[in-house]
PDB file of C-alpha atoms in Angstrom:
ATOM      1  CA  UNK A   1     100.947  -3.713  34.062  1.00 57.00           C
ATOM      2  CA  UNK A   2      97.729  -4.936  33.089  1.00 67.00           C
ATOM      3  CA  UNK A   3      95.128  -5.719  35.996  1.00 82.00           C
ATOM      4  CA  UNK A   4      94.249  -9.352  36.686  1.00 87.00           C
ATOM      5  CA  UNK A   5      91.200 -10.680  35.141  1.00 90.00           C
ATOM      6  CA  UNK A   6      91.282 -13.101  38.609  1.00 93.00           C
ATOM      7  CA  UNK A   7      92.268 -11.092  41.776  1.00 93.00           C
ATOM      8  CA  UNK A   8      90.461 -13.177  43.626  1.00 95.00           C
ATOM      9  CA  UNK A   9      92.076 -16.343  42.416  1.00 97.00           C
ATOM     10  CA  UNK A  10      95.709 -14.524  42.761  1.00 97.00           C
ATOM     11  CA  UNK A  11      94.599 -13.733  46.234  1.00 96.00           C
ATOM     12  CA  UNK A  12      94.231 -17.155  47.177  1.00 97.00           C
ATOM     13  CA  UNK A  13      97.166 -18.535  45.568  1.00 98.00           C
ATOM     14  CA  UNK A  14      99.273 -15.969  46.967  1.00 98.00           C
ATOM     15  CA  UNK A  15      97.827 -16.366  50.692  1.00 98.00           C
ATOM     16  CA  UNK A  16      97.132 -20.184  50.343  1.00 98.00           C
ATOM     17  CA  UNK A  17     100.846 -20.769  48.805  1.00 98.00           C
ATOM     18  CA  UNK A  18     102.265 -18.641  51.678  1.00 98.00           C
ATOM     19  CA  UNK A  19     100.478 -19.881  54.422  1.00 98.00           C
ATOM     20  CA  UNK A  20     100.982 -23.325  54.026  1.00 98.00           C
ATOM     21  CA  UNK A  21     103.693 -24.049  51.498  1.00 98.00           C
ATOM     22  CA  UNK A  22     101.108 -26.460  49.943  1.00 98.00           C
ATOM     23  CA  UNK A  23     103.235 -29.459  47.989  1.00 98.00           C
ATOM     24  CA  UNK A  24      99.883 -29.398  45.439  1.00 97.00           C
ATOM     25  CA  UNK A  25      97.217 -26.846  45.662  1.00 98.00           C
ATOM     26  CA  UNK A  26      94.003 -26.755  42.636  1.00 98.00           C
ATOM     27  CA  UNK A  27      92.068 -23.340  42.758  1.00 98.00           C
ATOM     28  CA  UNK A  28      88.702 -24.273  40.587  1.00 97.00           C
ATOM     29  CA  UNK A  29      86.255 -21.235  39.817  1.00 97.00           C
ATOM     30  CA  UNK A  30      82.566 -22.503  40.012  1.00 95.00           C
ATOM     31  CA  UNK A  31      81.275 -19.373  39.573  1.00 93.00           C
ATOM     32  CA  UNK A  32      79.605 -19.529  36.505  1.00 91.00           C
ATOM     33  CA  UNK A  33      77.759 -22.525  37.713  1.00 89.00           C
ATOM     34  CA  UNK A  34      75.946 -20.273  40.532  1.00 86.00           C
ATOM     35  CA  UNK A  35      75.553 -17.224  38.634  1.00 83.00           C
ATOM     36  CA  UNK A  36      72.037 -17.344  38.111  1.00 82.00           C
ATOM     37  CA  UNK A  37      71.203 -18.415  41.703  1.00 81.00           C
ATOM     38  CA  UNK A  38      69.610 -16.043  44.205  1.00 79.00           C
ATOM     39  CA  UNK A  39      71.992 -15.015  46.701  1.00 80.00           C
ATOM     40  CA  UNK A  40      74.099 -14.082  43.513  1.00 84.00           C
ATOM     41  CA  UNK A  41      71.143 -11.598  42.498  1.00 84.00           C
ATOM     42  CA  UNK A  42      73.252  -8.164  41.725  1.00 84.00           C
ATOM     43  CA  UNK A  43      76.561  -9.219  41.913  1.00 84.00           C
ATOM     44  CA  UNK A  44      78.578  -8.754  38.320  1.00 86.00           C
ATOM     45  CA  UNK A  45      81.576 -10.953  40.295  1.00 88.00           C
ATOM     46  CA  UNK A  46      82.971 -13.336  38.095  1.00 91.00           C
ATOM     47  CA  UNK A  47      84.700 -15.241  41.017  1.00 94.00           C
ATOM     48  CA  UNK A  48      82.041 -15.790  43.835  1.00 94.00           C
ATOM     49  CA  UNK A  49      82.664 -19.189  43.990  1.00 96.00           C
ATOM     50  CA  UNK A  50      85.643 -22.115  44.126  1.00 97.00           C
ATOM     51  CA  UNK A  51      87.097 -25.232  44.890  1.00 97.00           C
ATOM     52  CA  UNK A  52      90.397 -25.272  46.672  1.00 98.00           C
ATOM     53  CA  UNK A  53      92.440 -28.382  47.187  1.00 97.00           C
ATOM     54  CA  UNK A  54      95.493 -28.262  49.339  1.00 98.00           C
ATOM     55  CA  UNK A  55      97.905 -30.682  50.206  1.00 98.00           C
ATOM     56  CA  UNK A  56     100.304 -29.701  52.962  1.00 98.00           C
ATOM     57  CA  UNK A  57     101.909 -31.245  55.577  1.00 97.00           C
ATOM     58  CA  UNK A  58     101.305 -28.374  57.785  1.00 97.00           C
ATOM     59  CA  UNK A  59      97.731 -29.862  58.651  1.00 98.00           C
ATOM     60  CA  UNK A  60      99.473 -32.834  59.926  1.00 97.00           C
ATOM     61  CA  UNK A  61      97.451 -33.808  63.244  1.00 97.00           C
ATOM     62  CA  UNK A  62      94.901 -31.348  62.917  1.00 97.00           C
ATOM     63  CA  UNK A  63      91.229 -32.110  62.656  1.00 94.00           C
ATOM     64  CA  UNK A  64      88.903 -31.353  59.557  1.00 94.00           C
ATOM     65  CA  UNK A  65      87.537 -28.473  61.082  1.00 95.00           C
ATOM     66  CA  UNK A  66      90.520 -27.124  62.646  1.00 96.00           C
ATOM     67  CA  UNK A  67      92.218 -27.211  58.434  1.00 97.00           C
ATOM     68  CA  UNK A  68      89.368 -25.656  57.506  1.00 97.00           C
ATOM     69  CA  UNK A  69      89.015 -22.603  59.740  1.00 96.00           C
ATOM     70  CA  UNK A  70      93.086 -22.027  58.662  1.00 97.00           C
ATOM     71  CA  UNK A  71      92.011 -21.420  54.980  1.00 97.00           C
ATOM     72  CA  UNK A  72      89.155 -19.319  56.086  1.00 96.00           C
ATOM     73  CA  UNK A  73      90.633 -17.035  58.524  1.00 95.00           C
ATOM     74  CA  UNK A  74      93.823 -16.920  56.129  1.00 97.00           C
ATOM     75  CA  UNK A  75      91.085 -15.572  53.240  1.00 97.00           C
ATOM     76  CA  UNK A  76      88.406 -13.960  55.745  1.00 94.00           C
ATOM     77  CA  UNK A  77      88.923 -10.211  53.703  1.00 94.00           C
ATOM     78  CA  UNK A  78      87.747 -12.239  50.722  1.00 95.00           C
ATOM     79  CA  UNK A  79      85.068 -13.854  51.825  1.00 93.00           C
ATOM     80  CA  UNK A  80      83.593 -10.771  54.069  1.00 89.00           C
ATOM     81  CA  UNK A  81      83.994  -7.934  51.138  1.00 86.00           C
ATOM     82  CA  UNK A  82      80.749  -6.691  49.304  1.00 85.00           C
ATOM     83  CA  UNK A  83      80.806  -8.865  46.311  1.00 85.00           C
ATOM     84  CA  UNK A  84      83.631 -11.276  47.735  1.00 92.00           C
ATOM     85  CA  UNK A  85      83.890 -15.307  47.635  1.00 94.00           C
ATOM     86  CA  UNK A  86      80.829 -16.250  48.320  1.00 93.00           C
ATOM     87  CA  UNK A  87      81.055 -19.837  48.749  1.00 94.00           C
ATOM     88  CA  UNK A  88      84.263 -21.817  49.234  1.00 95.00           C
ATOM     89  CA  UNK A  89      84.613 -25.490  48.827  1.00 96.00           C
ATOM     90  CA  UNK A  90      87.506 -27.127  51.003  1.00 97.00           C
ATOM     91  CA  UNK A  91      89.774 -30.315  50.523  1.00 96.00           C
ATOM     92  CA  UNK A  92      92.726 -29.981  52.999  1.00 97.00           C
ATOM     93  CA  UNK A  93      94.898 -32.958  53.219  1.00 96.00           C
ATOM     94  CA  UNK A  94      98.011 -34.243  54.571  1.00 97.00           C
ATOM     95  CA  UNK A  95     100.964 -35.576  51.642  1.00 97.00           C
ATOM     96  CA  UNK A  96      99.773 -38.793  53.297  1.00 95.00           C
ATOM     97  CA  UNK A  97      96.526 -38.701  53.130  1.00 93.00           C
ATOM     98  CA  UNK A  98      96.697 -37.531  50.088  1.00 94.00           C
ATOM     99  CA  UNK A  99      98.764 -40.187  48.375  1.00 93.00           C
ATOM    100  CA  UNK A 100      96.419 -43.010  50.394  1.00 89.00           C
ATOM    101  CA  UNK A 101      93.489 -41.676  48.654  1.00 81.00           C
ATOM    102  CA  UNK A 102      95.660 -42.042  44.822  1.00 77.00           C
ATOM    103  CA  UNK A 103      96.171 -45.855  46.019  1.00 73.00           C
ATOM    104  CA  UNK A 104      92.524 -46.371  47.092  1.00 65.00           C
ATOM    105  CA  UNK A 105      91.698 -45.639  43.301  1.00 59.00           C
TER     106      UNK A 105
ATOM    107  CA  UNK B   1      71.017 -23.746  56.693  1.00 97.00           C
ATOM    108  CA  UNK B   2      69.944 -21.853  54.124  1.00 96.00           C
ATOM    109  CA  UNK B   3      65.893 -22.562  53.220  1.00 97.00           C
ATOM    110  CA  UNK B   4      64.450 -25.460  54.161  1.00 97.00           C
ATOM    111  CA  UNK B   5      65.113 -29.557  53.866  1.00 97.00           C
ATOM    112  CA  UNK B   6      62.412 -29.590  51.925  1.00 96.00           C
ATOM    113  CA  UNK B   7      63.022 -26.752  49.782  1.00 96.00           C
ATOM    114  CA  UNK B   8      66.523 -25.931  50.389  1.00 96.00           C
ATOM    115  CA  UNK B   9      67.709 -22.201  49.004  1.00 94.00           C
ATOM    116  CA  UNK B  10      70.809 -23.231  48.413  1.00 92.00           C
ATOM    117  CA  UNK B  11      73.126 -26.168  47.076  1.00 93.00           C
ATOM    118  CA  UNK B  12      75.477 -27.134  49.789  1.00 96.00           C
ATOM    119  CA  UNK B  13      72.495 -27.052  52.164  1.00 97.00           C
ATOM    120  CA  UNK B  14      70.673 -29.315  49.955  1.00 97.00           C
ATOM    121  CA  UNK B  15      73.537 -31.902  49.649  1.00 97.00           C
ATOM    122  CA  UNK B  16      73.988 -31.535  53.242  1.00 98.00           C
ATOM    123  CA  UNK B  17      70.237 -32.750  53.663  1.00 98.00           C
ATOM    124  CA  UNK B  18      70.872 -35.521  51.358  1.00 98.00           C
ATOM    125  CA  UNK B  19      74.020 -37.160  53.327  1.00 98.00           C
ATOM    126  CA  UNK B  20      71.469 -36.524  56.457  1.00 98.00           C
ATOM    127  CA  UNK B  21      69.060 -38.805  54.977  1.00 97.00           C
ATOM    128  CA  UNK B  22      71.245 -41.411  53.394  1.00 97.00           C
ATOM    129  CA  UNK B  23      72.928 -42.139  57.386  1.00 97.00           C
ATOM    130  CA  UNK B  24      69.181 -42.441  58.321  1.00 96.00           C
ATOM    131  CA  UNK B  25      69.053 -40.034  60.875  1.00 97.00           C
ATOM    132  CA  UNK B  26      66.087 -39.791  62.505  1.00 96.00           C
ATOM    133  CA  UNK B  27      63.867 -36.949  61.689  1.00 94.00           C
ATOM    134  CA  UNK B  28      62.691 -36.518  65.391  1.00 95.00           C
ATOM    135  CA  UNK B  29      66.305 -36.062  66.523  1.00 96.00           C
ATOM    136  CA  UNK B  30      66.749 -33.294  64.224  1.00 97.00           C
ATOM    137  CA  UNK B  31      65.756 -29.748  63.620  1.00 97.00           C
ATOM    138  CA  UNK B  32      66.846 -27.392  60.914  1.00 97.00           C
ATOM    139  CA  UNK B  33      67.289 -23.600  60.998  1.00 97.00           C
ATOM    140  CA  UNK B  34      66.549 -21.782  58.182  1.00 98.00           C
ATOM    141  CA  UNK B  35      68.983 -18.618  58.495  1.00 97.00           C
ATOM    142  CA  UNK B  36      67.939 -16.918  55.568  1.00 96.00           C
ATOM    143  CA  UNK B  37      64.742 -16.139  58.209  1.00 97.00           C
ATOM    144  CA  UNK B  38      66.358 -14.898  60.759  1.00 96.00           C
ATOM    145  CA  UNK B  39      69.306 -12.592  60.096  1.00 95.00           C
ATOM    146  CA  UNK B  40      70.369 -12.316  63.688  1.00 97.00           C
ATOM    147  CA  UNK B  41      70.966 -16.507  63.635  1.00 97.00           C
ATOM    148  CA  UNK B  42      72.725 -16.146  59.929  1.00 95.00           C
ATOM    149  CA  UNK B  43      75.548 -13.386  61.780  1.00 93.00           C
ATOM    150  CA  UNK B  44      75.437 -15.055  65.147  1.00 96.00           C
ATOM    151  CA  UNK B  45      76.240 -18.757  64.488  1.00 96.00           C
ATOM    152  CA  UNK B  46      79.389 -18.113  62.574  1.00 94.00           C
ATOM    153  CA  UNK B  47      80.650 -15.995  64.981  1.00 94.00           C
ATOM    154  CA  UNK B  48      79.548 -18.824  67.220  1.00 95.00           C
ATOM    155  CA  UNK B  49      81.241 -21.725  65.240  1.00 95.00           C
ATOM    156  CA  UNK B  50      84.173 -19.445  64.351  1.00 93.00           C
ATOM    157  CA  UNK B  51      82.450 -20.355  60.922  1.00 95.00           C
ATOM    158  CA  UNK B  52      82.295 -18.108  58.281  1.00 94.00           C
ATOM    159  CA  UNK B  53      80.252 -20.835  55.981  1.00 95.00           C
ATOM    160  CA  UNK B  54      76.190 -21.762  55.805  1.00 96.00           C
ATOM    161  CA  UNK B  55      75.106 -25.028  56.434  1.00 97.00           C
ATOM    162  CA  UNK B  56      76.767 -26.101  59.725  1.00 98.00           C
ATOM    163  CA  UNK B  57      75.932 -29.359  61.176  1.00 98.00           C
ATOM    164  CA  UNK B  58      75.863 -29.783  64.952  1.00 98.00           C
ATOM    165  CA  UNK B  59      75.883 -33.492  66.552  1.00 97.00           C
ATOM    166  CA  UNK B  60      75.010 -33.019  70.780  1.00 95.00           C
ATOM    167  CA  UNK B  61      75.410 -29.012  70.458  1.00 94.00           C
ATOM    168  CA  UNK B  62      78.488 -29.873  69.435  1.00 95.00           C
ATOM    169  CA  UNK B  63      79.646 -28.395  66.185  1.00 96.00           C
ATOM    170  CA  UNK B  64      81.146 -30.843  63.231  1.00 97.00           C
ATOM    171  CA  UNK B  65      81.731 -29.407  60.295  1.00 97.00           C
ATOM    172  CA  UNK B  66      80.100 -27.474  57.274  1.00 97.00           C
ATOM    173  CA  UNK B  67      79.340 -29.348  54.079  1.00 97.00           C
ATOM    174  CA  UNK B  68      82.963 -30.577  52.634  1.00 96.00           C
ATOM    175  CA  UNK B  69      83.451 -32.043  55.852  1.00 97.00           C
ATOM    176  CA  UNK B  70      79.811 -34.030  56.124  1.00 97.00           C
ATOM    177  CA  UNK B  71      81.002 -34.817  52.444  1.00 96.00           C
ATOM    178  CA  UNK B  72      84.810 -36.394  53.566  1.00 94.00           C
ATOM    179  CA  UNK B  73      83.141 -38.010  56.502  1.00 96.00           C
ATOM    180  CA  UNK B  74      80.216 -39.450  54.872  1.00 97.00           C
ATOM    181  CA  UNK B  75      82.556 -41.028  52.673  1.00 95.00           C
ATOM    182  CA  UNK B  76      85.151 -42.455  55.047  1.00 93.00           C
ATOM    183  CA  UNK B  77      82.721 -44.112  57.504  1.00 96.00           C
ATOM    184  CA  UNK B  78      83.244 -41.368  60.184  1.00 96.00           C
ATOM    185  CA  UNK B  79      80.052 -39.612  59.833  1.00 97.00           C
ATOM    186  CA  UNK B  80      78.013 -42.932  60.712  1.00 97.00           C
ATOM    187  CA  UNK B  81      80.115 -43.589  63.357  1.00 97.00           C
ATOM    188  CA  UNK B  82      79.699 -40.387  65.168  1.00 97.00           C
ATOM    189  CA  UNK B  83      75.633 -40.325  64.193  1.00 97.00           C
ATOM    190  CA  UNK B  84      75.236 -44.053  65.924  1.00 96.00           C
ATOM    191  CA  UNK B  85      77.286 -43.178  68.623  1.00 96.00           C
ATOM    192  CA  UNK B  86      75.199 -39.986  69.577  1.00 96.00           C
ATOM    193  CA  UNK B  87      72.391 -41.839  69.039  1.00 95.00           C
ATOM    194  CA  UNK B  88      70.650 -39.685  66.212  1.00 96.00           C
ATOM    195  CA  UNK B  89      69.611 -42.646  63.870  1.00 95.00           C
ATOM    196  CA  UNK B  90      66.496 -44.410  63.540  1.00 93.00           C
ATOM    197  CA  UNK B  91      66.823 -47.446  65.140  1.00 82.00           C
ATOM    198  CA  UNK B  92      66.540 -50.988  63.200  1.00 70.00           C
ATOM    199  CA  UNK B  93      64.081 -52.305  65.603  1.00 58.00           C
ATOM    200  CA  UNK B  94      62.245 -49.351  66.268  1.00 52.00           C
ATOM    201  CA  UNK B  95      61.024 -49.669  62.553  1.00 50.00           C
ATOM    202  CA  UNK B  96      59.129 -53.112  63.231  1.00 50.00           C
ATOM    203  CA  UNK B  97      56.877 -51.385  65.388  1.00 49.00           C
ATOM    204  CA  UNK B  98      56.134 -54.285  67.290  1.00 48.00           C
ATOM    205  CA  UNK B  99      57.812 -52.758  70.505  1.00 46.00           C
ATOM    206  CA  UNK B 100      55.298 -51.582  73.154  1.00 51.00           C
ATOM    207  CA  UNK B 101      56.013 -48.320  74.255  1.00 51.00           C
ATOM    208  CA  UNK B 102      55.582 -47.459  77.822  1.00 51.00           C
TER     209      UNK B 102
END
């Protein structure tokens, strides 16, 4: 079997998908926007960076914050290994709040 | 954050500066931290926060949130709700400067 070009993706679809049995979840890869910024000095990563929108009722009640620490502890190998995620961009919202947001548009 | 607000090192810091400014918060109620000075701050306020993420914004000591969330809560009113309450923003009248201060 041929190794993923995206492990880091997979990871988070994998974790993300099991964690929270998201009913829609977008994993964007920004990383070639920041690749020539200086924290990113030395790293050959090609996935240092995303976007991840989840929708799951599982965050039902719970603050921002509280959502947001889920996703990072969930993915907190990731983000701490040498050459991990670097930067991770969060949208966490209910089915509800979700579908209020579609009709505000 | 990372750098400075005026020259920020990094993107989410910058745009982090920019909702700052837009709620008019006043600069005297505010103070930055520039971890990328001071490695011992950089490890110790995500362990902190329980906050694995640089910028974090703190209202009263009290932590809110790291750039997505200033972002979500600019937008939904929340943000200037919580800066007026705690006082932070420069006040209307205080920009007449007509008031005598005692």
């Amino acid at each position: 079997m041929a190794t993923s070009q995206t492990p880091m993706e997979d990871a988070i679809r994998q974790k993300v998908t099991q964690a929270f049995a998201p009913a829609s979840l977008e994993i964007f890869n920004d990383s070639h926007l920041h690749s020539h910024h200086k924290a990113m000095a030395g790293s050959t990563s090609q996935e240092t960076h995303f976007r991840v929108y989840v929708t799951s009722d599982t965050f039902e009640g719970k603050r921002q914050p509280a959502r947001h620490r889920e996703v990072y502890s969930l993915l907190k190998d990731e983000m701490a290994a040498e050459g991990g995620i670097h930067a991770l961009q969060l949208r966490t919202k209910t089915p509800q709040e979700a579908a209020a947001t579609t009709e505000a548009k | 954050m990372k750098g400075t607000p005026e020259t920020p090192q990094c993107g989410f810091s910058r745009a982090s500066i920019q909702i700052l400014g837009l709620q008019g918060v006043n600069p005297q109620k505010f103070t930055a931290f520039n971890v990328l000075e001071d490695e011992e701050l950089r490890g110790g306020i995500k362990e902190y926060s329980d906050w694995p993420t640089i910028p974090q914004l703190y209202v009263n000591k009290e932590f809110v949130g790291g750039t997505d969330i200033m972002m979500s809560m600019h937008q939904d009113g929340t943000l200037a709700k919580l800066l007026e309450e705690k006082g932070v923003l420069v006040e209307a009248d205080e920009s007449d400067a007509s008031s005598t201060s005692s």
